[in-house]
Structures are given as structure tokens and as C-alpha cells.
mmCIF file of C-alpha atoms (C1' of nucleotides) in Angstrom:
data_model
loop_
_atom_site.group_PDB
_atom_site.id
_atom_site.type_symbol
_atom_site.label_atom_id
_atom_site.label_comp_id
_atom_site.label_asym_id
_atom_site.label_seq_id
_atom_site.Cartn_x
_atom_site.Cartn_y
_atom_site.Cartn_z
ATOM 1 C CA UNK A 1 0.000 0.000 0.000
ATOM 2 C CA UNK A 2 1.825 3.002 -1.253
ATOM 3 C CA UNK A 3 0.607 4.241 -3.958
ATOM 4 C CA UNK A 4 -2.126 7.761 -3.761
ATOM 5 C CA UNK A 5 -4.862 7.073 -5.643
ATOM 6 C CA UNK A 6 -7.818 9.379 -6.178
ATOM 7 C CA UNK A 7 -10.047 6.735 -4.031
ATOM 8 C CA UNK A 8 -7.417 6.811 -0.872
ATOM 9 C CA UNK A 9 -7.585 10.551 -1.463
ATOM 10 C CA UNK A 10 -10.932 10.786 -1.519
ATOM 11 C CA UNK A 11 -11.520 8.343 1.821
ATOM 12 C CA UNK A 12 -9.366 10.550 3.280
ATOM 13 C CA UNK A 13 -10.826 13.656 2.349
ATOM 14 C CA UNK A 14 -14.283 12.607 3.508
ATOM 15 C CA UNK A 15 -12.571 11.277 6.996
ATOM 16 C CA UNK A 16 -11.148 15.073 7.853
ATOM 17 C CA UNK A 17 -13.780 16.367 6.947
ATOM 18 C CA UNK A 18 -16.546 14.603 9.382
ATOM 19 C CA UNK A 19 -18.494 15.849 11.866
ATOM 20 C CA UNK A 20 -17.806 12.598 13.503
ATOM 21 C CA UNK A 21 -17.483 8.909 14.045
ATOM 22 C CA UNK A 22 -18.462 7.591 9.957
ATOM 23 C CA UNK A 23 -20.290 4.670 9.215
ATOM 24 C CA UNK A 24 -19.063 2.386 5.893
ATOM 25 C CA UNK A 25 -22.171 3.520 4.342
ATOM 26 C CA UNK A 26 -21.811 7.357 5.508
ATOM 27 C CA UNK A 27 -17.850 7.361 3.472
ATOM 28 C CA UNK A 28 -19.572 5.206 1.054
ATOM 29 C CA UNK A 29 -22.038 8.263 0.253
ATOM 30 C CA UNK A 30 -19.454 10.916 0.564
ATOM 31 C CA UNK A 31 -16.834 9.584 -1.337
ATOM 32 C CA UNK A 32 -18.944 8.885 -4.336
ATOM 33 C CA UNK A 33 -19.298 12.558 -4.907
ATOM 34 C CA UNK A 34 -15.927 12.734 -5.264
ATOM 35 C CA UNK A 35 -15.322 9.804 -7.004
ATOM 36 C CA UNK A 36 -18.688 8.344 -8.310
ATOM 37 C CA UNK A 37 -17.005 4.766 -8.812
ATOM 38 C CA UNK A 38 -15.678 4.145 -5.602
ATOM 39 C CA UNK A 39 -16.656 0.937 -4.626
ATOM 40 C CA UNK A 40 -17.045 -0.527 -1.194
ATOM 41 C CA UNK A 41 -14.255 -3.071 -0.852
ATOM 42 C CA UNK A 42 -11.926 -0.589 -1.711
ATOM 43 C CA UNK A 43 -13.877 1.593 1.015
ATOM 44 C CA UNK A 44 -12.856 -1.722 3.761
ATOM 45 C CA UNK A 45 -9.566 -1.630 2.548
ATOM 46 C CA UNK A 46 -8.304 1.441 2.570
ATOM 47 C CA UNK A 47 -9.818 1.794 6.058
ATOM 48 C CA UNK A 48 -8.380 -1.320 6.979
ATOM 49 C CA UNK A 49 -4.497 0.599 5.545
ATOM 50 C CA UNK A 50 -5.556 3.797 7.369
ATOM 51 C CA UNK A 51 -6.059 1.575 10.970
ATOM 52 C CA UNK A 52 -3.299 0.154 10.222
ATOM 53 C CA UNK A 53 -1.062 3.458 9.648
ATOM 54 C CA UNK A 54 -2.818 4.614 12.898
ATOM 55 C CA UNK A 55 -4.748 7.458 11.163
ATOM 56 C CA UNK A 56 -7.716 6.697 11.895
ATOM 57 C CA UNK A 57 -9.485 4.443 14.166
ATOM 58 C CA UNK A 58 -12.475 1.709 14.474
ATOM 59 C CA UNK A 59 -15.111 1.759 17.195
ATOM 60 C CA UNK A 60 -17.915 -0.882 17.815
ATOM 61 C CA UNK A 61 -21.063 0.745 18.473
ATOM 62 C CA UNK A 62 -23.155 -1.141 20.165
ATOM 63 C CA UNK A 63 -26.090 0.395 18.687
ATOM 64 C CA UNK A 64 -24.788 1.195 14.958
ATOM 65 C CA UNK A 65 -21.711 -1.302 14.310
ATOM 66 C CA UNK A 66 -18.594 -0.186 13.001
ATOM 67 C CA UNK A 67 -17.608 3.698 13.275
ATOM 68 C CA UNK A 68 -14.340 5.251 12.201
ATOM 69 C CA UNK A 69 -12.519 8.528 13.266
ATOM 70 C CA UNK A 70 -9.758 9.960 12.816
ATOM 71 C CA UNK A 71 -7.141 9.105 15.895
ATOM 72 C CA UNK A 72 -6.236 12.841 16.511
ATOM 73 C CA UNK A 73 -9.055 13.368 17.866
ATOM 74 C CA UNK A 74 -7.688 11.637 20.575
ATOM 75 C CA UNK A 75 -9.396 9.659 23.547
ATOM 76 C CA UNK A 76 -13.159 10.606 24.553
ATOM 77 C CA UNK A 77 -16.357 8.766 24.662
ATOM 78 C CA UNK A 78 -19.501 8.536 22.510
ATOM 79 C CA UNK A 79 -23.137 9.686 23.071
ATOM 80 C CA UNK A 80 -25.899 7.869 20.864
ATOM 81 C CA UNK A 81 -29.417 9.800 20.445
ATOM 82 C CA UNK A 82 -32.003 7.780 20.191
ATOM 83 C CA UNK A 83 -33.928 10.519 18.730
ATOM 84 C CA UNK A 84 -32.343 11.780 15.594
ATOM 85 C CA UNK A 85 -29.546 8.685 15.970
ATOM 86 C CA UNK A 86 -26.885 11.075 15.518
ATOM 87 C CA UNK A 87 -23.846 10.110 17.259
ATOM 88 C CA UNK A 88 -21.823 12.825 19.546
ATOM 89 C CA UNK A 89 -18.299 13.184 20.520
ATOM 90 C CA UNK A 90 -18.209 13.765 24.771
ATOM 91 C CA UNK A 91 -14.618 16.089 25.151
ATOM 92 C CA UNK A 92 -12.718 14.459 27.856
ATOM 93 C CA UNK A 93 -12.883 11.740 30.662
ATOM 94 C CA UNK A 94 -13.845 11.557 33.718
ATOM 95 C CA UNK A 95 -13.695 7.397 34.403
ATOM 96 C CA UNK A 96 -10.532 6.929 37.328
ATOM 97 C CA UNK A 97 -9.852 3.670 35.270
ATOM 98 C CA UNK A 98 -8.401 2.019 38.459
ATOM 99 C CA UNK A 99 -11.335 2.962 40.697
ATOM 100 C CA UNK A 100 -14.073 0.909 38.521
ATOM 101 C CA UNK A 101 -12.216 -2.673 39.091
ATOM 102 C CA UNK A 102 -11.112 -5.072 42.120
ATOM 103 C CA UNK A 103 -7.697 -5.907 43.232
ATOM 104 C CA UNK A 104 -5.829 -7.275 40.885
ATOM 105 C CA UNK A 105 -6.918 -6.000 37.382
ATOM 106 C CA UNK A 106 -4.757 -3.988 35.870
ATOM 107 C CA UNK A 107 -6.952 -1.711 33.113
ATOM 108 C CA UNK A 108 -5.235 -0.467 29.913
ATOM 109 C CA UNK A 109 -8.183 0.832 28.390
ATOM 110 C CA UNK A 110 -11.772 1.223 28.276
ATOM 111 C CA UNK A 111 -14.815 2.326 25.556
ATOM 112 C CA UNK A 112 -17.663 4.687 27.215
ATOM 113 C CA UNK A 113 -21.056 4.568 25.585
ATOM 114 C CA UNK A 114 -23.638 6.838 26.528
ATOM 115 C CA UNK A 115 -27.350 6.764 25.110
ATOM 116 C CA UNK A 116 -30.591 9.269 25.210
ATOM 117 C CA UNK A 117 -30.918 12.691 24.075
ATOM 118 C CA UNK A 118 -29.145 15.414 22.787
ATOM 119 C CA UNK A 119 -29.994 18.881 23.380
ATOM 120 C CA UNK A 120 -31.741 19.460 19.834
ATOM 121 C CA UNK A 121 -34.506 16.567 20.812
ATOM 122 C CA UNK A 122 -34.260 16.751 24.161
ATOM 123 C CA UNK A 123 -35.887 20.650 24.010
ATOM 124 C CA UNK A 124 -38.437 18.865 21.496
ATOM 125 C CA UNK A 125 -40.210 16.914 23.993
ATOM 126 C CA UNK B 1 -44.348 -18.473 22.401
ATOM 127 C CA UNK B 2 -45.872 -19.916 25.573
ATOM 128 C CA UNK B 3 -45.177 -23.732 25.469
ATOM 129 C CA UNK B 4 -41.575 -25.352 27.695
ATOM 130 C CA UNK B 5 -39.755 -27.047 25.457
ATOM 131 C CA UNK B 6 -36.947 -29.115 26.876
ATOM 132 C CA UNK B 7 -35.146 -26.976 24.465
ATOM 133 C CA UNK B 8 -36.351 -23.292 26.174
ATOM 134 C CA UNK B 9 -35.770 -25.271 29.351
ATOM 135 C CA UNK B 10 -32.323 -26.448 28.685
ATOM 136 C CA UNK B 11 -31.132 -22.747 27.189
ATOM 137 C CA UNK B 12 -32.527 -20.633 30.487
ATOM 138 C CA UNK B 13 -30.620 -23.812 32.497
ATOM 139 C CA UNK B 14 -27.554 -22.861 31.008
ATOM 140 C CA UNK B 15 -28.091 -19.105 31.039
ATOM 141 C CA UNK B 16 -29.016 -19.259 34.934
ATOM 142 C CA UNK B 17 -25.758 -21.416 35.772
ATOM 143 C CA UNK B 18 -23.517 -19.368 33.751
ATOM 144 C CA UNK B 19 -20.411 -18.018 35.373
ATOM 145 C CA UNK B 20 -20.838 -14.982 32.965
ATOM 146 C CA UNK B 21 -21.801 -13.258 29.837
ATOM 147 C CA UNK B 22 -21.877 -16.094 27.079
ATOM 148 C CA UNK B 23 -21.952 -16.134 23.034
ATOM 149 C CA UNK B 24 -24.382 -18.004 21.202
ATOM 150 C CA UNK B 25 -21.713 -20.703 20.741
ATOM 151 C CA UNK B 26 -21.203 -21.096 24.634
ATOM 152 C CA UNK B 27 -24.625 -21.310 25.182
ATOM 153 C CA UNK B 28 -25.079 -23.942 22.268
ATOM 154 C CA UNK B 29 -21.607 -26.153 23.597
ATOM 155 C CA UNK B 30 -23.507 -26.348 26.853
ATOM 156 C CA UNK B 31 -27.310 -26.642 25.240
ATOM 157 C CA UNK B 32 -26.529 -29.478 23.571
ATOM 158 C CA UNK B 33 -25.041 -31.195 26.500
ATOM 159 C CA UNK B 34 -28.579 -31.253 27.542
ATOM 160 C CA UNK B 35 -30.118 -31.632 24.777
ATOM 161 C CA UNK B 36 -27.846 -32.874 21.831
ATOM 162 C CA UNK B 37 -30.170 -32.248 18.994
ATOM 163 C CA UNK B 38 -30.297 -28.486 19.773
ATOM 164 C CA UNK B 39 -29.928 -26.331 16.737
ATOM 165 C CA UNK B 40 -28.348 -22.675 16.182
ATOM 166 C CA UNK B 41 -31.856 -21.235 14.726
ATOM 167 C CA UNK B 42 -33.715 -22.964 18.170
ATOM 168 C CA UNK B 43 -31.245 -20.525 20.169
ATOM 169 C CA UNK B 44 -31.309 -17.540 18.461
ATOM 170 C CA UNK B 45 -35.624 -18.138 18.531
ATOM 171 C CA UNK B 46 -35.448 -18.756 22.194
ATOM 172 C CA UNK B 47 -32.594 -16.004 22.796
ATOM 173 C CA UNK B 48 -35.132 -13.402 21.262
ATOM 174 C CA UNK B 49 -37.915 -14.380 23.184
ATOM 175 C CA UNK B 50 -35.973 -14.609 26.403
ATOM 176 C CA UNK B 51 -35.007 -10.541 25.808
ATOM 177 C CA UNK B 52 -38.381 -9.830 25.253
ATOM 178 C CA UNK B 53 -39.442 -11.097 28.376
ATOM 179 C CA UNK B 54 -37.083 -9.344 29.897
ATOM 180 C CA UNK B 55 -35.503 -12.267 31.241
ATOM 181 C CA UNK B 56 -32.599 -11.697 29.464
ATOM 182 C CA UNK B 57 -30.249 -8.539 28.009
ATOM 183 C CA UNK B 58 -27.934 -8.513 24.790
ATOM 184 C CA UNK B 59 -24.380 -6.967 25.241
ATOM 185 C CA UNK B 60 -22.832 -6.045 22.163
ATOM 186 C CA UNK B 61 -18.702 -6.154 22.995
ATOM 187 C CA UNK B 62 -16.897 -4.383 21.081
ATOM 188 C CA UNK B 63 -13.948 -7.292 21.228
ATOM 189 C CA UNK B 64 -15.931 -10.502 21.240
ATOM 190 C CA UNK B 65 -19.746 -9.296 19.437
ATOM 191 C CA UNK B 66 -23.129 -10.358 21.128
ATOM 192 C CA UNK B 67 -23.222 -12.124 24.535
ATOM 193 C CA UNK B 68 -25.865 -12.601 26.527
ATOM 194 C CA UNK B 69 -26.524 -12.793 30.247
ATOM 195 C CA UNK B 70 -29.636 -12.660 32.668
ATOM 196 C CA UNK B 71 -30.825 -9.620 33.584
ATOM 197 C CA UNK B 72 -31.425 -10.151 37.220
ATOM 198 C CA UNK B 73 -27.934 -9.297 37.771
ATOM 199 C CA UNK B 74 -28.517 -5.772 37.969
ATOM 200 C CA UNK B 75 -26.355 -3.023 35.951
ATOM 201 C CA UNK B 76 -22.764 -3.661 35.686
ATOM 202 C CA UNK B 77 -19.782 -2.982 33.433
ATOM 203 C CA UNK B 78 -17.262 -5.765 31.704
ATOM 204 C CA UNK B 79 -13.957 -6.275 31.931
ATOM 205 C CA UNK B 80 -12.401 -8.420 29.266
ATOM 206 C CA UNK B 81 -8.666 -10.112 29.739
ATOM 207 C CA UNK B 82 -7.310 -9.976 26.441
ATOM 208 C CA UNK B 83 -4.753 -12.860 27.636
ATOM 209 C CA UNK B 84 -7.011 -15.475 28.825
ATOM 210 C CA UNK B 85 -10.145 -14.018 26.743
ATOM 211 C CA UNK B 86 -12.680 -13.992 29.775
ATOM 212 C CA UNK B 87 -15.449 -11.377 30.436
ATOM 213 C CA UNK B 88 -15.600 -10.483 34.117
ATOM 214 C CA UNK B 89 -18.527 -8.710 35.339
ATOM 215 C CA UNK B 90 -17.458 -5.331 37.675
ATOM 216 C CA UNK B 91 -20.001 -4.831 40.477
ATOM 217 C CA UNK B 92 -21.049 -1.373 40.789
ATOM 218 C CA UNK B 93 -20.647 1.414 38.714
ATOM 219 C CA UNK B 94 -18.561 4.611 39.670
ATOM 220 C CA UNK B 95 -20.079 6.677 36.578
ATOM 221 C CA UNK B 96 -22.015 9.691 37.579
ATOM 222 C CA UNK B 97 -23.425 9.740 34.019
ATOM 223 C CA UNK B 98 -24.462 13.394 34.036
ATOM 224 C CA UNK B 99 -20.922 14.630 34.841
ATOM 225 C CA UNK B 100 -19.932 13.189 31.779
ATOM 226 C CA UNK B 101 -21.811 15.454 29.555
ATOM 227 C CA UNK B 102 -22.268 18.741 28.127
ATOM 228 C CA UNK B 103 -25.102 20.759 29.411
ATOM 229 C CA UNK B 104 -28.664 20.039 27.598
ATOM 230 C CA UNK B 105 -27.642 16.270 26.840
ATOM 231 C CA UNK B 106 -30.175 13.663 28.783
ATOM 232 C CA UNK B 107 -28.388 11.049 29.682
ATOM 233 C CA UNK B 108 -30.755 7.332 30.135
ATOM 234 C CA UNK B 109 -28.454 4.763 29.885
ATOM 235 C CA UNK B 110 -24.472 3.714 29.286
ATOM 236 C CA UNK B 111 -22.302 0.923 28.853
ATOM 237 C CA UNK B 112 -18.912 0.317 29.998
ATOM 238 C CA UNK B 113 -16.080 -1.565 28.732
ATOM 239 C CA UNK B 114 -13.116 -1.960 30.194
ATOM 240 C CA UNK B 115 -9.933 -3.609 28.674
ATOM 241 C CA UNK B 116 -6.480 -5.018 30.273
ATOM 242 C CA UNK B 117 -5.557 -8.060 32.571
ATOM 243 C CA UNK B 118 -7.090 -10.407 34.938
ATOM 244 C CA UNK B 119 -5.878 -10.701 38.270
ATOM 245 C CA UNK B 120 -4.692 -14.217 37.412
ATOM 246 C CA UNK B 121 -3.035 -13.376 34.268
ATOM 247 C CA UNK B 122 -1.443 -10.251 35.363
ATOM 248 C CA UNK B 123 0.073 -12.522 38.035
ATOM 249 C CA UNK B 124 2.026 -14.163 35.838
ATOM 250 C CA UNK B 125 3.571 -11.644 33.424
ATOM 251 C "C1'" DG C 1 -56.515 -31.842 17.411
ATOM 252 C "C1'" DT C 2 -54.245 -27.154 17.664
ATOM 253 C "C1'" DC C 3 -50.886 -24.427 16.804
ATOM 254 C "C1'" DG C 4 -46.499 -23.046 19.085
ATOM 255 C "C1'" DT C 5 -41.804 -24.894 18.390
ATOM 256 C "C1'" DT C 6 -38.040 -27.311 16.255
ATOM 257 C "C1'" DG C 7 -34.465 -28.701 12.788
ATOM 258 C "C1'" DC C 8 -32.848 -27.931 8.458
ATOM 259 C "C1'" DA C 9 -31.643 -25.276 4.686
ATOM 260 C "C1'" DA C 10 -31.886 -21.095 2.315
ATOM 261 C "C1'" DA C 11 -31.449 -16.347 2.467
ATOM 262 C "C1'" DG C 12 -29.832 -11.780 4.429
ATOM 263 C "C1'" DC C 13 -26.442 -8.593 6.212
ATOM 264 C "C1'" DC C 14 -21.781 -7.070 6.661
ATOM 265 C "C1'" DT C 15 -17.062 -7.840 5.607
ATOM 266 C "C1'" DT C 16 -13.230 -10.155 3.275
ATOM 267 C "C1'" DT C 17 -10.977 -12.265 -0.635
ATOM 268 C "C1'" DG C 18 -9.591 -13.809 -5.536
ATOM 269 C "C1'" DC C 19 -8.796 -12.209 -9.827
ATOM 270 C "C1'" DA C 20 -7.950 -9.700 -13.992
ATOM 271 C "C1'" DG C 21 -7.561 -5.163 -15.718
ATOM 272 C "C1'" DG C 22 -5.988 -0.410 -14.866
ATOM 273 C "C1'" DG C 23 -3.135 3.294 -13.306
ATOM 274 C "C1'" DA C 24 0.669 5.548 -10.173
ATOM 275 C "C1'" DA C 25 5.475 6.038 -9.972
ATOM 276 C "C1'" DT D 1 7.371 -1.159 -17.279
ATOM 277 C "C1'" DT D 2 6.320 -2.646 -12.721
ATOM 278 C "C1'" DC D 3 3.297 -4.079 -9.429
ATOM 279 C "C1'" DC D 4 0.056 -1.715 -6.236
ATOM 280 C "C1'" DC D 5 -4.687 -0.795 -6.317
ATOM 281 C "C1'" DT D 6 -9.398 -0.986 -8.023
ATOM 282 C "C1'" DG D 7 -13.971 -2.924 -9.324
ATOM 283 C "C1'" DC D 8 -16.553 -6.835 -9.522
ATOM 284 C "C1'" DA D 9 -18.220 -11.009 -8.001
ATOM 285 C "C1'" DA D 10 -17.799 -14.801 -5.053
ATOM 286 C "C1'" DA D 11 -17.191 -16.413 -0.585
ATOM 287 C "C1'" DG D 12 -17.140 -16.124 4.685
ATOM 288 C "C1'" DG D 13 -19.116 -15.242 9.304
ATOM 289 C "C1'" DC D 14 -23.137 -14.407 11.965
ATOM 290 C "C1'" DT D 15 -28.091 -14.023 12.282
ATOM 291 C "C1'" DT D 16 -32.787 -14.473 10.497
ATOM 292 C "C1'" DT D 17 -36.460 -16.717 7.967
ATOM 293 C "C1'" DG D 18 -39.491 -20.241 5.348
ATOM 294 C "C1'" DC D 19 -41.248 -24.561 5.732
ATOM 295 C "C1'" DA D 20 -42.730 -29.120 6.873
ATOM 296 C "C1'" DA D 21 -42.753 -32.193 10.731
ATOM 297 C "C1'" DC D 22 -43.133 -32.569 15.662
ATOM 298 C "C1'" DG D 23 -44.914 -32.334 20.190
ATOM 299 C "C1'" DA D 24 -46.842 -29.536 24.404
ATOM 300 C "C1'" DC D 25 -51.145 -28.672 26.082
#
DNA sequence: GTCGTTGCAAAGCCTTTGCAGGGAA
DNA sequence: TTCCCTGCAAAGGCTTTGCAACGAC
């Protein structure tokens, strides 16, 4: 994988530029209106390259499946609205990692997950 | 869905002696010990109507994909060893979930996952 | 006897892979 | 020209569904 293509480019492109964590179908959509061809395996694999070059990285949702964002971002935790199912970024951390387990456990990292309402639908109800 | 199988009966058996949260293929292994002809489609049926009674809750983990455990145990987080591959369930939870974020957000629920070592394993490194 | 439930196989998602053609360097 | 990368289609996991036979009540 070395090569700059005009698809990498694009997957790129469409990964700075995100209000936040993507879905495969979300760059799908984006980067065909850069490059209408793009096709979705090369979409998996040039994600795969990017995780692999540390640029970017993959969460889990447990309500919406794979997410990626960029790794600059840094650490911080995810809020899922249930409402418009838009998915927030939460700046900072508050969990004292070694205060949540027993003796014995050593953590080295932890995902955060938070679910209800943002402030849009929250002032709608 | 209203009649006991010795299937249904066999599956909450093996979800009520569980020493944790278990995939569909734990749950099958130790099915079929009980009832050998016990098929994939029969737990996954059973599964879903088990969460719908509430008896029941899904955890998708971002490392090992859907388990399931019994819902009885009250809210917890999950710690998973990523030497010996076990889920331990934390008691308690430290998270003030409103501290966590910005003002206007509602906060109704939140999952936890916490990665490292297990007291056993990080005996031995 | 009813009709909820099961086993089996097929079908659905999402993701990965094989392959031949195409394009970056 | 080289060989990395792409698009396409097929194949892999996991989960769901259609269907005929079975069995709980």
C-alpha cells in the first residue's frame, strides 16, 4: 500500500472532513461525490491501511456497528441519540480507570457509551 | 411463544448457571449437553424471546460481538482479559453519568467496557 | 386436534478475498 | 514497465427466515 490514488484521497478527504465517528455507508455516500465509482471493498480496505497506519481508528457501536474517526481526535467517549440517531463526541474523561475494578486488574483501556438525548430533541419533547 | 420445550428449558438452564456473559456458541456447547439435537436457529428463537421477556439482556462487545446474560444481575460494566479471553462482570458502577456530559444532553443509559488483565493473568507476566 | 416450536436449509447482512484489468510512480 | 490498487463477483461469518414435521397442552 503506497501508492495515492484518487479513491485513498478521496476516503481521506471525507474522513477530515466529518463531523464525527463515519459509518461504511456514511464514506460510502461521501466519497462517491468525489469519485462516483468508488466501490465498497476498496472503502474496507483502505480503512483497513488507514487503521493500520494509525490514522484513523475503528469503534464498535453497540447500537450502529462499526464507526471510524480519525485518531487525533484523541481519547473521549460517545453519546448515541435515540432521537435523531446522531452520534456525539463527549470532550474528555472523567472514568478513574483504576477505581471501577477489584484488586488485581490492571486496566489499559476502556470504551464509554452513553445513550438518550441530545440537546436538539431533548428541548423537542 | 408460551409452550416449555426441553429446548427453552435447557437454554434458560444454562443461562441461569452461567459463570458470565456467554456467546451463542457457549450457550449452544452447553445446550446441547442437555439436549444434543439443539440447533443454532432454536437458540437464536429462544434467545429473542428470552429478551423480550425481559428475562434476558444482549451486550454487544466491542472485542468478542453479542453475549448474553440474565438480567437479574442488575447493571454492571465488563472487563475483558485480552490474555485469557474472559469477560468479568465489575459490580457497581462509579459513573455519575451526568458529569460526563455537556449541558442540555439527557443522559438514560451507558455501557462500559473496560480492557487489560485479569488478576490471574497479570500474576504471571 | 391445535398451533407453538423445532431442525434444516436457504437467504440476508456485513465484511473479506480472488482475480484480472488499470493506473501511479 | 512494474506491481500496487481498483472494481466486480464470489465467498465467509453471523443471524434471520421459510417450511414441513413434531410435540406440548
Amino acid at each position: 500500500m503506497k501508492r495515492q490514488t484518487v479513491q485513498r484521497t478521496a476516503i481521506e478527504q471525507v474522513m477530515r472532513h466529518s463531523g464525527g465517528p463515519m459509518s461504511i455507508e456514511d464514506i460510502l455516500i461521501y466519497g462517491r461525490k468525489i469519485v462516483p465509482s468508488l466501490n465498497q471493498a476498496t472503502v474496507y480496505r483502505n480503512l483497513k491501511f488507514l487503521i493500520d497506519a494509525g490514522r484513523i481508528r475503528q469503534i464498535i457501536h453497540p447500537m450502529l456497528g462499526a464507526l471510524y474517526e480519525e485518531t487525533e481526535k484523541g481519547h473521549h467517549h460517545h453519546f448515541h441519540c435515540h432521537q435523531c440517531n446522531r452520534v456525539f463526541e463527549l470532550p474528555g474523561c472523567v472514568l478513574k480507570q483504576d477505581s471501577v475494578v477489584p484488586k488485581g486488574f490492571i486496566v489499559e483501556s476502556h470504551d464509554i457509551f452513553l445513550y438518550g438525548l441530545c440537546p436538539c430533541c431533548a428541548q423537542e419533547v
